[in-house]
XYZ file of C-alpha atoms in Angstrom:
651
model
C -89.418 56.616 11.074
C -93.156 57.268 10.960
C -95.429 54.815 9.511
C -95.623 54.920 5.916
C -98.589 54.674 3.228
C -97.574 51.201 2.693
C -97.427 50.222 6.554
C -101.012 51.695 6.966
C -102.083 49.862 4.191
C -100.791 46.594 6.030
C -102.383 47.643 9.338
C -105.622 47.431 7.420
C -105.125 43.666 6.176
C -106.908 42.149 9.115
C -110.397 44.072 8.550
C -109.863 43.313 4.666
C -109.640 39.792 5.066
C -112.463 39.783 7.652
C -114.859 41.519 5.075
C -114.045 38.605 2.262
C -115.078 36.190 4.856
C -117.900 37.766 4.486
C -118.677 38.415 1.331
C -121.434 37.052 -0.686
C -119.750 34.716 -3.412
C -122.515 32.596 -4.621
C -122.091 34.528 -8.039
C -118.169 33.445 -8.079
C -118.785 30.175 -6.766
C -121.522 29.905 -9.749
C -119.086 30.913 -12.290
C -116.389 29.101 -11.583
C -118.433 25.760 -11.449
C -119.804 26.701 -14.678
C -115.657 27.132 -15.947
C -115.239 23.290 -14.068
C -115.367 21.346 -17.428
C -113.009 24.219 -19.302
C -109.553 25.086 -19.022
C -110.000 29.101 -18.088
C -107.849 32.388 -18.990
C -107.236 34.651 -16.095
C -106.183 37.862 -16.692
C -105.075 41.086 -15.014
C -102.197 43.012 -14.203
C -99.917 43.706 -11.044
C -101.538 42.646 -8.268
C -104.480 42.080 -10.391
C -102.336 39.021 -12.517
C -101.383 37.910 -9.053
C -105.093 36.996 -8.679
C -105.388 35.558 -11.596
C -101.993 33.149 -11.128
C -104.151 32.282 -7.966
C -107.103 31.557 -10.046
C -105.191 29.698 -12.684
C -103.557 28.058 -9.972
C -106.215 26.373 -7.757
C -108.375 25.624 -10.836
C -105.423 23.365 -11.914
C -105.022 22.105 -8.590
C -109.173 21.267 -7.956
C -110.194 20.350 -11.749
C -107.069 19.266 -13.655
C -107.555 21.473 -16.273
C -104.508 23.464 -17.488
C -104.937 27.231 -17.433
C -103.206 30.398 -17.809
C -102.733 33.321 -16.206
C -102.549 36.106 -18.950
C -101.713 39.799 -19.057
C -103.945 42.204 -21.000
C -101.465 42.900 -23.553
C -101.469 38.687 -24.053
C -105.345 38.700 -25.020
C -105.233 42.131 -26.699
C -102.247 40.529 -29.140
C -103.719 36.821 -29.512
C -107.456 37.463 -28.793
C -107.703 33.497 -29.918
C -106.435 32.391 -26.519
C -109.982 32.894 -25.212
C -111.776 31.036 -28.181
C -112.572 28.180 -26.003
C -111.939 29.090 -22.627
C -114.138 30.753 -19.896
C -112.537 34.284 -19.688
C -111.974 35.778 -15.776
C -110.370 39.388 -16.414
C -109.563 41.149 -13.020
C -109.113 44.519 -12.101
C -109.315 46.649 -8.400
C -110.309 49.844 -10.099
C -111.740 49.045 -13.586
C -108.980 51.537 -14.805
C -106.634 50.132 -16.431
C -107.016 51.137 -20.330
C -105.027 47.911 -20.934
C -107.883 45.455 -19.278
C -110.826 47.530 -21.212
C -109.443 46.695 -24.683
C -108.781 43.009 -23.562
C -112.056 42.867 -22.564
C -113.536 43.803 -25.870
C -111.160 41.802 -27.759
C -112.049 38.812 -25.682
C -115.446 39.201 -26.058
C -115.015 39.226 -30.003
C -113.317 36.172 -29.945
C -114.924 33.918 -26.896
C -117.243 31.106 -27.180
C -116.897 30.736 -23.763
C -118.484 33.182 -20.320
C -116.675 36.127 -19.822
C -116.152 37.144 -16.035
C -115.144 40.277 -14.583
C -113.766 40.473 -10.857
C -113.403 44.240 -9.706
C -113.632 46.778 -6.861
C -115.517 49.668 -8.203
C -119.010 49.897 -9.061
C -117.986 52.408 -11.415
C -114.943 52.601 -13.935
C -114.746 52.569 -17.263
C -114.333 48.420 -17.539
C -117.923 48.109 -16.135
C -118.699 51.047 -18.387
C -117.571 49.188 -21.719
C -118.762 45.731 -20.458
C -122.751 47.532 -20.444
C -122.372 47.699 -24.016
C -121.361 44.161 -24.467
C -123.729 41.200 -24.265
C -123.406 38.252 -22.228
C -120.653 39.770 -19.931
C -120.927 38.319 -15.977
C -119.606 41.132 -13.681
C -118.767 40.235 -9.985
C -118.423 43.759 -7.729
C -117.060 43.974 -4.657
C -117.153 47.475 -3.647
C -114.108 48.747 -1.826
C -113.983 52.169 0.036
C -110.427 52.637 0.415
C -107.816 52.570 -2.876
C -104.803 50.787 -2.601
C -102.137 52.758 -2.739
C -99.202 52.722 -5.888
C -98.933 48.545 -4.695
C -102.007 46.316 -4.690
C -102.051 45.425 -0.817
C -105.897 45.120 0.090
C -107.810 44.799 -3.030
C -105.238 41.645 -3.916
C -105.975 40.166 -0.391
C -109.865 41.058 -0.789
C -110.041 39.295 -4.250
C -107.327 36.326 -3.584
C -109.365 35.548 -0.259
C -112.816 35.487 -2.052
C -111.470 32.899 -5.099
C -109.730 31.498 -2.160
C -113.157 30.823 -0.521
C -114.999 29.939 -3.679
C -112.654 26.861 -4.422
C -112.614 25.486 -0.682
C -116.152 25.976 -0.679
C -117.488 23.988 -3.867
C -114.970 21.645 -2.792
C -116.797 21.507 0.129
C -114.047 21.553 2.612
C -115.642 22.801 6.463
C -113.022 25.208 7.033
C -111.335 26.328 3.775
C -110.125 29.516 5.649
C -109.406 30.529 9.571
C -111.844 33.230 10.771
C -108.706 35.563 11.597
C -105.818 37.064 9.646
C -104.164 36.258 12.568
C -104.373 32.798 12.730
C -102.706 31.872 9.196
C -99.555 29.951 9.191
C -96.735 29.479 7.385
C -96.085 25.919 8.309
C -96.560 25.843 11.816
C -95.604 29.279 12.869
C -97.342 32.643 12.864
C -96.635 35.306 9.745
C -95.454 37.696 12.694
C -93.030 35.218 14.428
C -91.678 34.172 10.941
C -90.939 38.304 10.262
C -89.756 38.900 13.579
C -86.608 36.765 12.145
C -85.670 38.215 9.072
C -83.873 41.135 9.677
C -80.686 40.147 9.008
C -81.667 38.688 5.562
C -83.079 41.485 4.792
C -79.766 43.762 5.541
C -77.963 41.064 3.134
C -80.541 41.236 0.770
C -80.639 45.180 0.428
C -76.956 44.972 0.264
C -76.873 42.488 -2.612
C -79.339 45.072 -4.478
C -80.938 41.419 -6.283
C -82.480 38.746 -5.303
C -83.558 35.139 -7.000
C -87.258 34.164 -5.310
C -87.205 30.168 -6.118
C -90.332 28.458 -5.772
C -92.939 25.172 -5.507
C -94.464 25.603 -8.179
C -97.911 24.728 -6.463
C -96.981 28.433 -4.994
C -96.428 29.923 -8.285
C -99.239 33.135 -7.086
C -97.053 34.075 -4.311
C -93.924 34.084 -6.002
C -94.928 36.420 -8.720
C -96.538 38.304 -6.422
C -93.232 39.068 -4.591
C -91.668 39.480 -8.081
C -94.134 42.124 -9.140
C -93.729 44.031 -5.985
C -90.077 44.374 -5.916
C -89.743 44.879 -9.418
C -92.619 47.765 -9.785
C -91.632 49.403 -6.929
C -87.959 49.107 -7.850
C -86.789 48.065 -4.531
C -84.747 45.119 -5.796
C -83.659 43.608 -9.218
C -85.448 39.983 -9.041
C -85.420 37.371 -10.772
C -88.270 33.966 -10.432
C -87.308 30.480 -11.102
C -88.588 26.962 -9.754
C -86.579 24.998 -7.770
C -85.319 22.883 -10.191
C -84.965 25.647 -13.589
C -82.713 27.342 -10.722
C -80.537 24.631 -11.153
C -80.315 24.995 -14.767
C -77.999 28.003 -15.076
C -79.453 30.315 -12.803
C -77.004 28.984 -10.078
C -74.035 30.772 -12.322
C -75.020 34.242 -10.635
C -73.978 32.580 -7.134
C -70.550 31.738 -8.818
C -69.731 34.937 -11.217
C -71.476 38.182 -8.807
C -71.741 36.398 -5.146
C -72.080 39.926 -4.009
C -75.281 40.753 -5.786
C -77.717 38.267 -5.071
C -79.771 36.534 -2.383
C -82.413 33.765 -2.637
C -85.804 33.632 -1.298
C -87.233 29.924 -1.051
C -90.867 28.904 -1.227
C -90.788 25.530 0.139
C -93.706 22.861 0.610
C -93.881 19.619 2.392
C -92.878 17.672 -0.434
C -90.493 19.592 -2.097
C -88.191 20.663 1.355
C -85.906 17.807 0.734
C -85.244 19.491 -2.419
C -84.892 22.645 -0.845
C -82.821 21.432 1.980
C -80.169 19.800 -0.474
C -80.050 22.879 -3.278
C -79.138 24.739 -0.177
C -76.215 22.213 0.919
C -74.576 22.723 -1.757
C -75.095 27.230 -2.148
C -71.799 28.623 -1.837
C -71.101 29.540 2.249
C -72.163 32.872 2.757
C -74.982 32.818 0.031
C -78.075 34.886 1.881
C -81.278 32.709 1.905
C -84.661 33.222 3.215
C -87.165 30.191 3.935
C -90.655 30.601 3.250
C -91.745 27.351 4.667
C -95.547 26.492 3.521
C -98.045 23.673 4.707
C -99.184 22.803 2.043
C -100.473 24.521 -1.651
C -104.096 24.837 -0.251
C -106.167 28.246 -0.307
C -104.954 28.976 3.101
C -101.639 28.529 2.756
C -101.713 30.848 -0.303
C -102.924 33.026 1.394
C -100.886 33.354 4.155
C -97.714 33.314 1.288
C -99.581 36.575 -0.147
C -99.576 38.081 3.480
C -96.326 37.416 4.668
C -94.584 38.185 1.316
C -95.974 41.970 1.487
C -94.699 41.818 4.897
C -91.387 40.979 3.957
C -91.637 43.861 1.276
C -92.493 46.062 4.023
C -89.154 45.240 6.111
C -87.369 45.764 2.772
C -88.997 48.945 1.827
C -88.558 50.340 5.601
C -84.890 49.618 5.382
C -84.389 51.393 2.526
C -86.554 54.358 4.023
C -88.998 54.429 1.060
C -93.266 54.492 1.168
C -93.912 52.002 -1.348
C -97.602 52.921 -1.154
C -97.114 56.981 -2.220
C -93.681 56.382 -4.229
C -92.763 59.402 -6.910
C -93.810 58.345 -10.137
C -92.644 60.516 -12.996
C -95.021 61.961 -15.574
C -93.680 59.478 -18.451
C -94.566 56.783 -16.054
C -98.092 57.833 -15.831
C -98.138 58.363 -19.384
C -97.158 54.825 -20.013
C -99.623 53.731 -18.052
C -102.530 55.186 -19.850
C -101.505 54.431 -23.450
C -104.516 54.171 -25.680
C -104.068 50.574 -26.588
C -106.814 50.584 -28.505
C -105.110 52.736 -31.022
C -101.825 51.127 -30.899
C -102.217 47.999 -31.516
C -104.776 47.033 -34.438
C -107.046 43.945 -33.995
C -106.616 41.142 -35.439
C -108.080 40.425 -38.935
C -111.400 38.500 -39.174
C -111.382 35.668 -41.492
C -113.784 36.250 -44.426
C -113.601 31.780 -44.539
C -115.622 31.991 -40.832
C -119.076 30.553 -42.269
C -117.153 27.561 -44.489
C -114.966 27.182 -41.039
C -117.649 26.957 -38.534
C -119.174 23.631 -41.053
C -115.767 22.085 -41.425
C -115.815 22.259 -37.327
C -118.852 20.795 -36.713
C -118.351 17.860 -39.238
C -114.758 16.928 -37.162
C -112.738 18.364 -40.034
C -109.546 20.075 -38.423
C -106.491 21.360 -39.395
C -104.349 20.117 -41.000
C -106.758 17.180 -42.263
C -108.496 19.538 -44.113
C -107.727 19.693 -47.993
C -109.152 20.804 -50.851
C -111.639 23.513 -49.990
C -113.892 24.488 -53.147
C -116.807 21.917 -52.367
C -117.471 23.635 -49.300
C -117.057 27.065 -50.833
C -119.492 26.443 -53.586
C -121.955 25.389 -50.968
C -121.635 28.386 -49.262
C -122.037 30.440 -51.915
C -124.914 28.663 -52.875
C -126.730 28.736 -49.868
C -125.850 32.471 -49.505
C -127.160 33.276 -53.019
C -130.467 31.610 -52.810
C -131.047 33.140 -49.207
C -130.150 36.704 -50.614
C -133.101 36.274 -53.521
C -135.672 35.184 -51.430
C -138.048 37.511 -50.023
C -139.168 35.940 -46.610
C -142.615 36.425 -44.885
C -142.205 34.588 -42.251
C -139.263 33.547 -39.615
C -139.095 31.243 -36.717
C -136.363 32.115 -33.883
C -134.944 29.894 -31.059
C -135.059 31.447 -27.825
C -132.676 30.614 -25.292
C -129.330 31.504 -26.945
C -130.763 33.169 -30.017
C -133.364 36.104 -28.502
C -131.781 36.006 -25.572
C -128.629 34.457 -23.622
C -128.236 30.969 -22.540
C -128.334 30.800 -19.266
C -129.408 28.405 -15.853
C -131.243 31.707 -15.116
C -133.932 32.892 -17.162
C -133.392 36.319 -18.572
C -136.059 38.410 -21.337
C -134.335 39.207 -24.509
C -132.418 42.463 -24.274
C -134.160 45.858 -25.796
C -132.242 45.787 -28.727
C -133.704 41.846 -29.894
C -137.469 43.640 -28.478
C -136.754 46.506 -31.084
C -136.339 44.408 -33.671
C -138.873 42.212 -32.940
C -141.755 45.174 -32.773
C -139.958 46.067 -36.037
C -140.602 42.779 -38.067
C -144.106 43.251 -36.698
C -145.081 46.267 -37.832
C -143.922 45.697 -41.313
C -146.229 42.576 -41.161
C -143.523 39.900 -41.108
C -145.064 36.674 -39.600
C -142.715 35.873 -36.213
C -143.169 32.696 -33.797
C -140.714 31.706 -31.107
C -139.914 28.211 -30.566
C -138.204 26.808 -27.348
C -137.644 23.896 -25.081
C -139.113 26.163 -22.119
C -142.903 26.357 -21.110
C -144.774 29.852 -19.526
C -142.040 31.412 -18.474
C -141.398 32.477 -21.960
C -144.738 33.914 -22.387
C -144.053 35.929 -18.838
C -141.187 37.727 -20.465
C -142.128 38.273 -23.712
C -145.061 39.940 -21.801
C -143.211 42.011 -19.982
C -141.236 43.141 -22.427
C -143.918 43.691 -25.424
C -147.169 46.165 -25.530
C -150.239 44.049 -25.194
C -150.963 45.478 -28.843
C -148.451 42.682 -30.067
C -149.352 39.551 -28.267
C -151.763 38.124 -30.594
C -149.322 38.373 -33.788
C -146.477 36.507 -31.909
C -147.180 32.622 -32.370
C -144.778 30.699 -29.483
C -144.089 26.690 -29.605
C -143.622 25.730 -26.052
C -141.908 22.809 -25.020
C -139.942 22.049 -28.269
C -143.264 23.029 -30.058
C -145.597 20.290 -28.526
C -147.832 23.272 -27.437
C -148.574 25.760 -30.322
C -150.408 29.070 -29.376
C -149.966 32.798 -30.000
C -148.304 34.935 -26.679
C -151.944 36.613 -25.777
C -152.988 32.959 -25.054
C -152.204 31.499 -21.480
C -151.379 27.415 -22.127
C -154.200 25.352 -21.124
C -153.565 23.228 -17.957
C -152.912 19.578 -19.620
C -154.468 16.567 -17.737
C -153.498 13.859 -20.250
C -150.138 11.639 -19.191
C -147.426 9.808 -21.281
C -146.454 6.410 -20.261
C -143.043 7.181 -22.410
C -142.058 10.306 -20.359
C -142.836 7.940 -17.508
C -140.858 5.382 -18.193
C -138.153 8.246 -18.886
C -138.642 10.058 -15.447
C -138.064 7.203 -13.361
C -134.711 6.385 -15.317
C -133.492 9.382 -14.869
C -134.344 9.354 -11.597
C -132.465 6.471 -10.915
C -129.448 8.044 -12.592
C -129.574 11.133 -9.858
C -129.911 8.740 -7.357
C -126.608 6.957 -8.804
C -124.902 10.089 -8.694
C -125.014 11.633 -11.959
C -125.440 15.440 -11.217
C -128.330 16.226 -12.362
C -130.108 19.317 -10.929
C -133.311 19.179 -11.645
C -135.686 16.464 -13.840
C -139.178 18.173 -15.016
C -141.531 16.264 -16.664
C -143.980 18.364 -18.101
C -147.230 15.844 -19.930
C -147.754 15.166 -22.755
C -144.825 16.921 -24.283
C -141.400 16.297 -22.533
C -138.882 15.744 -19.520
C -136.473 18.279 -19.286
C -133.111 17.723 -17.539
C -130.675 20.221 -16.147
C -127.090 18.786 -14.446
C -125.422 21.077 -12.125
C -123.849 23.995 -12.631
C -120.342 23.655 -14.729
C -121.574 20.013 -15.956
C -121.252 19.848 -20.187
C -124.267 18.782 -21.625
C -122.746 17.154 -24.577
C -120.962 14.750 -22.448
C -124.241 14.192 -19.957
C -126.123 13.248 -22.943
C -124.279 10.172 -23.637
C -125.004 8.933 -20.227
C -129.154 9.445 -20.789
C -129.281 8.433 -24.088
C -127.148 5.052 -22.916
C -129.614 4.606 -20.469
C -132.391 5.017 -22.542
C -131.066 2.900 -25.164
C -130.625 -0.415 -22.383
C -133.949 0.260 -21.836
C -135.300 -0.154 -25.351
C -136.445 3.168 -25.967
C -136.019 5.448 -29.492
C -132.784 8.028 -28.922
C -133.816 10.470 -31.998
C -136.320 12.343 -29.967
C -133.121 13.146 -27.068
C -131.874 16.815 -27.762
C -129.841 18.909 -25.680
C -129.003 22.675 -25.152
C -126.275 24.281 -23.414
C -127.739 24.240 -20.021
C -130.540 21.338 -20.015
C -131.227 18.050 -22.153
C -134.685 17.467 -23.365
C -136.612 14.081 -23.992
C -139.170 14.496 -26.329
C -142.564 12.694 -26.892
C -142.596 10.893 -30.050
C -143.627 13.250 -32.847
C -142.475 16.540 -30.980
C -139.847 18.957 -31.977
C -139.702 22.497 -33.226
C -140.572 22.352 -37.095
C -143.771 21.764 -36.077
C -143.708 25.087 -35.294
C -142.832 25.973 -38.850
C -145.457 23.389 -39.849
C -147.698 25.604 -38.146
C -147.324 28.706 -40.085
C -147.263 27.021 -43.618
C -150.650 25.264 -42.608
C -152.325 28.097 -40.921
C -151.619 31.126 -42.692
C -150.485 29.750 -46.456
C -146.794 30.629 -46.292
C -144.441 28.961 -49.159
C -142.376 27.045 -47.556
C -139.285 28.807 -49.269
C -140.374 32.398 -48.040
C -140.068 31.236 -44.445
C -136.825 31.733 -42.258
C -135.243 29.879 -38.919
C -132.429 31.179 -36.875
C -131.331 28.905 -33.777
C -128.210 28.189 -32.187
C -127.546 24.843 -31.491
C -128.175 23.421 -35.452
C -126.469 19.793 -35.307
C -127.799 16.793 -33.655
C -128.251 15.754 -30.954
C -128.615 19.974 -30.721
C -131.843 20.995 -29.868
C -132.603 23.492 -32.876
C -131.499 20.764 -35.670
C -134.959 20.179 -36.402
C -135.637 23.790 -37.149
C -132.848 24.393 -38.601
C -133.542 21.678 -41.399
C -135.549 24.081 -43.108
C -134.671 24.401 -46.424
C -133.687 28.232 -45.451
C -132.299 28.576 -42.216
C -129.107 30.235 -40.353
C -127.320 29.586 -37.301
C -126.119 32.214 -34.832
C -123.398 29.453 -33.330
C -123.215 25.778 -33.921
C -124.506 25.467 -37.777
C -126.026 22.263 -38.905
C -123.957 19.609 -40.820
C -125.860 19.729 -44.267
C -124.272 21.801 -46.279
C -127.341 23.426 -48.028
C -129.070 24.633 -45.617
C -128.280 26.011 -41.466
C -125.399 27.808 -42.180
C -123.567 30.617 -39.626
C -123.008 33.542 -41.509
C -122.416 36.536 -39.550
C -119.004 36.939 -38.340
C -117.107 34.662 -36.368
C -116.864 36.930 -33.090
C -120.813 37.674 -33.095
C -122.242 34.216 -31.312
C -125.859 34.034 -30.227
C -127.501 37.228 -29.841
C -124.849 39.419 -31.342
C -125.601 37.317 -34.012
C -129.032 37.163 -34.051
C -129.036 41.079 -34.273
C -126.483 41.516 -37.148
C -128.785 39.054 -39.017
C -131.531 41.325 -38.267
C -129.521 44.290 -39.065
C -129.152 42.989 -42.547
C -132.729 42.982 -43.336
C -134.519 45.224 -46.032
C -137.998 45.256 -45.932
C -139.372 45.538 -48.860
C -143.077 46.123 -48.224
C -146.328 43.486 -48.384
C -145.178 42.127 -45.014
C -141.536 40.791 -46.430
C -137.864 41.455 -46.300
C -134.601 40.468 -47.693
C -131.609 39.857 -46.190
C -128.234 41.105 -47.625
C -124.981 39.288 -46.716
C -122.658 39.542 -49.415
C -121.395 42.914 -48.650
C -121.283 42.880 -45.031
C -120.166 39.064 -44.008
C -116.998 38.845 -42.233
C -117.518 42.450 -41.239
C -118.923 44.495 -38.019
C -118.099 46.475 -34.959
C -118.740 45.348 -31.849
């Protein structure tokens, strides 16, 4: 028989594991620290979920945290899954019209990152995900396609989360340098295949076959599932080694003649193994798939010598599983327009009331009687409607643009709107815990013309100018930020991961932990510190990414101080929009003004800071439906109008 598609495919595992050796993963490795504090969602399908079980899998094994491997159709049904969980979708070929409407749908619904893990530069997944905002996309480019089974895009992908695991565990050799050297326990993949023809003459006979499992080596058992089963080489069914003992055992007893059992064994749980197969009916055909150990390498190698086994399957049946003939209906399944089919779920018009009951601890099923908050939401959202604002004061980092360890400009729709408050006169200052490099962007992304009408408060506002001017190099020191350096200085030394400490006279130091590290935990350890030492706690805010200590007498509404002083602006007639409006948040200050609205975490007073735009439009989606809303209505002012549109919006 000549070598099949599926065979060549094989042939070609050794160079694809090679090139994810060598691949650069610091992006990977980046966003799965950041996911190290969450439970995460993978999702994909085929050999694509098979990555994401391997995801799923070691990010239980390294962090603790329970996650799940999800197919598209999961997400696309119950969007909600990914409410609170960094979101990895995966996908070889970007093709898949199944993983483009999960992708939207989790992006509605995510307060989390949203990763995508793919082969192509181009396909229509990277194609919908430019339209998106705050989407992290992770290419590796592939030249060859798999064929109908995922073969070397699975290996490619599996190897680099592999690798990204072993190395921010920071284990020397997470992988060997050669295919060749894996092992299944002790023994080469090829010596271990080199003795399982005759199972695999029992097995084809049987037409079935039970894969039981470690469930540490979950990954490779689906993955052998989803290749005999979508290549319909044999019926197969996946249990653990201990649900097979609760009833699947009966198909040994009532049709001996139609199954055989594949066993994915580990160190710990081969006694188990050894004494389930004791007591199999005589003649029962088993295969062993002895394993080291659950650790990247040893998935690995399951991955690889599971298609192998597939191969000697496939070869004795005298089928190419890489070129099979699919039928037309087939291929029309495949491409259903999901979209279409299945509607998306209904957005809560209650989103704005929900978002305060969350941030005040008030949870279902505590909460009870609902018509206090109500009223104060439609309070608040009356008086903002009748007010005609000339000025507003925006957050920057996670309100203009995204919040992120790596500084980014605001994206050219939040510059459009920004030229456009301008022009009509409207009075517009940024605020933000950040120094220069805010003026560098909004630079580069402005005309010159504007510079002198944008007023920026740098450093949580200790530094008031307008963009055109460059700050002034300060020379004065703070014995307070000090005293603050040096005990946060000792804390890094003590082991708290902190990345970076900037102390930047007379205004603030600025703190940012390691990638993955939550800052609302982190700030409890500074602000403990800082209280043994005697010093004042109010003036400790944090963001997403960083945690600021602030001078005495510095924070953001003196920003908005600013603009009522300088240029006579009624109080009432100005507007903030931040992100992060409760304390110990860095924008509760600014969002204490009397009118002010939230594009994520809203402040706790219930007359004032309040997120109104739609629950799956966070941060700068929100800050641009806001500004979508507004009617300007000449003299330099504009209105906004909520009423009819809240709880509403495409994407």
């Amino acid at each position: 028989m000549t070598e099949t598609r599926y065979e060549q495919e094989l042939a070609q595992l050794d160079t694809t594991y090679e090139r994810a050796l060598r691949a650069d993963i610091c992006g990977v490795k980046t966003a799965i620290a950041g996911a190290c504090e969450f439970s995460i969602i993978g999702v994909g399908s085929g050999g694509s979920f098979t990555v994401a079980s391997l995801l799923c899998n070691l990010h239980e094994s390294y962090t603790g945290r329970v996650s799940r491997p999800s197919t598209p159709l999961e997400i696309i049904c119950n969007p909600t899954l990914a409410s609170t969980s960094p979101v990895f979708l995966i996908s070889a070929e970007g093709k898949n019209p199944d993983i483009v409407e999960a992708l939207q749908r989790a992006r509605m619904h995510s307060a989390r990152p949203v990763h995508i893990l793919t082969n192509r530069q181009e396909s229509p997944l990277l194609e919908s995900a430019s339209r998106l905002t705050a989407i992290n996309t992770h290419v590796f480019e592939l030249a060859d396609k798999d064929g109908y089974l995922a073969t070397n895009s699975l290996l490619f992908d599996a190897t680099v989360v592999a690798r990204a695991y072993g190395e921010l565990d920071r284990q020397d050799e997470t992988l060997p340098s050669s295919l060749t050297d894996l092992r299944l326990d002790d023994r080469a993949i090829a010596d271990w295949v080199a003795e399982i023809d005759s199972f695999v003459d029992a097995a084809m006979a049987c037409g079935a076959v039970i894969v039981t499992f470690s469930p540490l080596l979950r990954p490779v058992a689906a993955d052998l599932e989803s290749k005999l089963a979508e290549s319909a080489l044999l019926h197969c069914q996946l249990a653990d080694l201990r649900s097979f003992s609760h009833g699947r055992h009966l198909w040994l007893a009532e049709r001996p003649s139609d199954c055989a059992i594949v066993a994915l064994t580990d160190p710990r749980l081969s006694p188990l193994w050894r004494s389930t197969l004791e007591l199999l009916p005589p003649g029962t055909p088993t295969l062993t798939m002895p394993f080291a150990g659950a650790e990247p390498r040893d998935q690995i190698a399951g991955l690889v010598a599971q298609m192998q086994l597939v191969s000697s399957l496939a070869r004795r049946s005298g089928r190419d599983l890489g070129r099979p003939e699919v039928p037309q209906f087939g291929r029309d399944l495949h491409y259903l327009d999901i979209s279409t089919l299945i509607p998306a779920p209904s957005i809560s018009p209650e989103h704005g009331e929900q978002s305060k009951y969350e941030i005040l601890g008030a949870q279902w099923p505590s909460i009870g009687r609902r018509g206090s908050m109500r009223r104060s939401l439609e309070a608040f959202r009356v008086s903002l409607e009748e007010r005609a604002f000339r000025a507003v004061v925006f957050d920057y980092d996670g309100t203009l643009c995204g919040s992120h360890p790596k500084d980014k400009p605001p994206p050219a729709a939040v510059i459009g709107h920004l030229k456009q408050l301008l022009d009509q006169g409207v009075l517009v200052a940024i605020a933000s815990g950040r120094g220069g490099s805010i003026q560098e962007q909004l630079r580069a992304s402005l005309p010159e013309a504007y510079w002198p009408n944008i007023h920026v408060g740098l450093y949580n506002a200790g530094y008031i100018a307008d963009l055109a001017t460059t700050p002034a190099t300060q020379t004065s020191t703070s014995e307070f930020l000090n005293h603050v350096t040096r005990i946060v200085q000792r804390l890094k030394l003590l082991g708290v991961p902190i990345e970076v400490i900037r102390t930047t006279h007379p205004y603030q130091v600025s703190v940012r932990f390691r990638e993955g590290i939550k800052t609302d935990s982190s700030w409890f350890v500074i602000a403990d510190a800082l209280r043994q030492a005697g010093l004042d706690l109010s003036g400790i805010v944090r963001s997403k990414h960083s945690i600021d200590i602030l001078s005495p007498a510095t924070n953001k509404a003196l920003l908005v101080a600013h603009l009522i002083q300088r240029f006579r602006v009624d109080p009432h007639d100005l507007l903030t929009i931040g992100d992060y409006g409760a304390w110990p948040g860095n924008d509760y200050s600014l969002l204490e003004h009397r009118f002010s609205l939230s594009v994520d975490i809203p402040s706790r007073r219930l007359d004032r800071g309040w997120k109104l735009a739609p629950k799956h439009k966070r941060n700068v989606d929100a800050t641009l439906w806001y500004l979508n809303q507004a009617d300007f209505i000449g003299d330099g002012r504009f209105k906004l109008s909520l009423s009819a549109t809240e709880g509403q919006g495409e994407f």
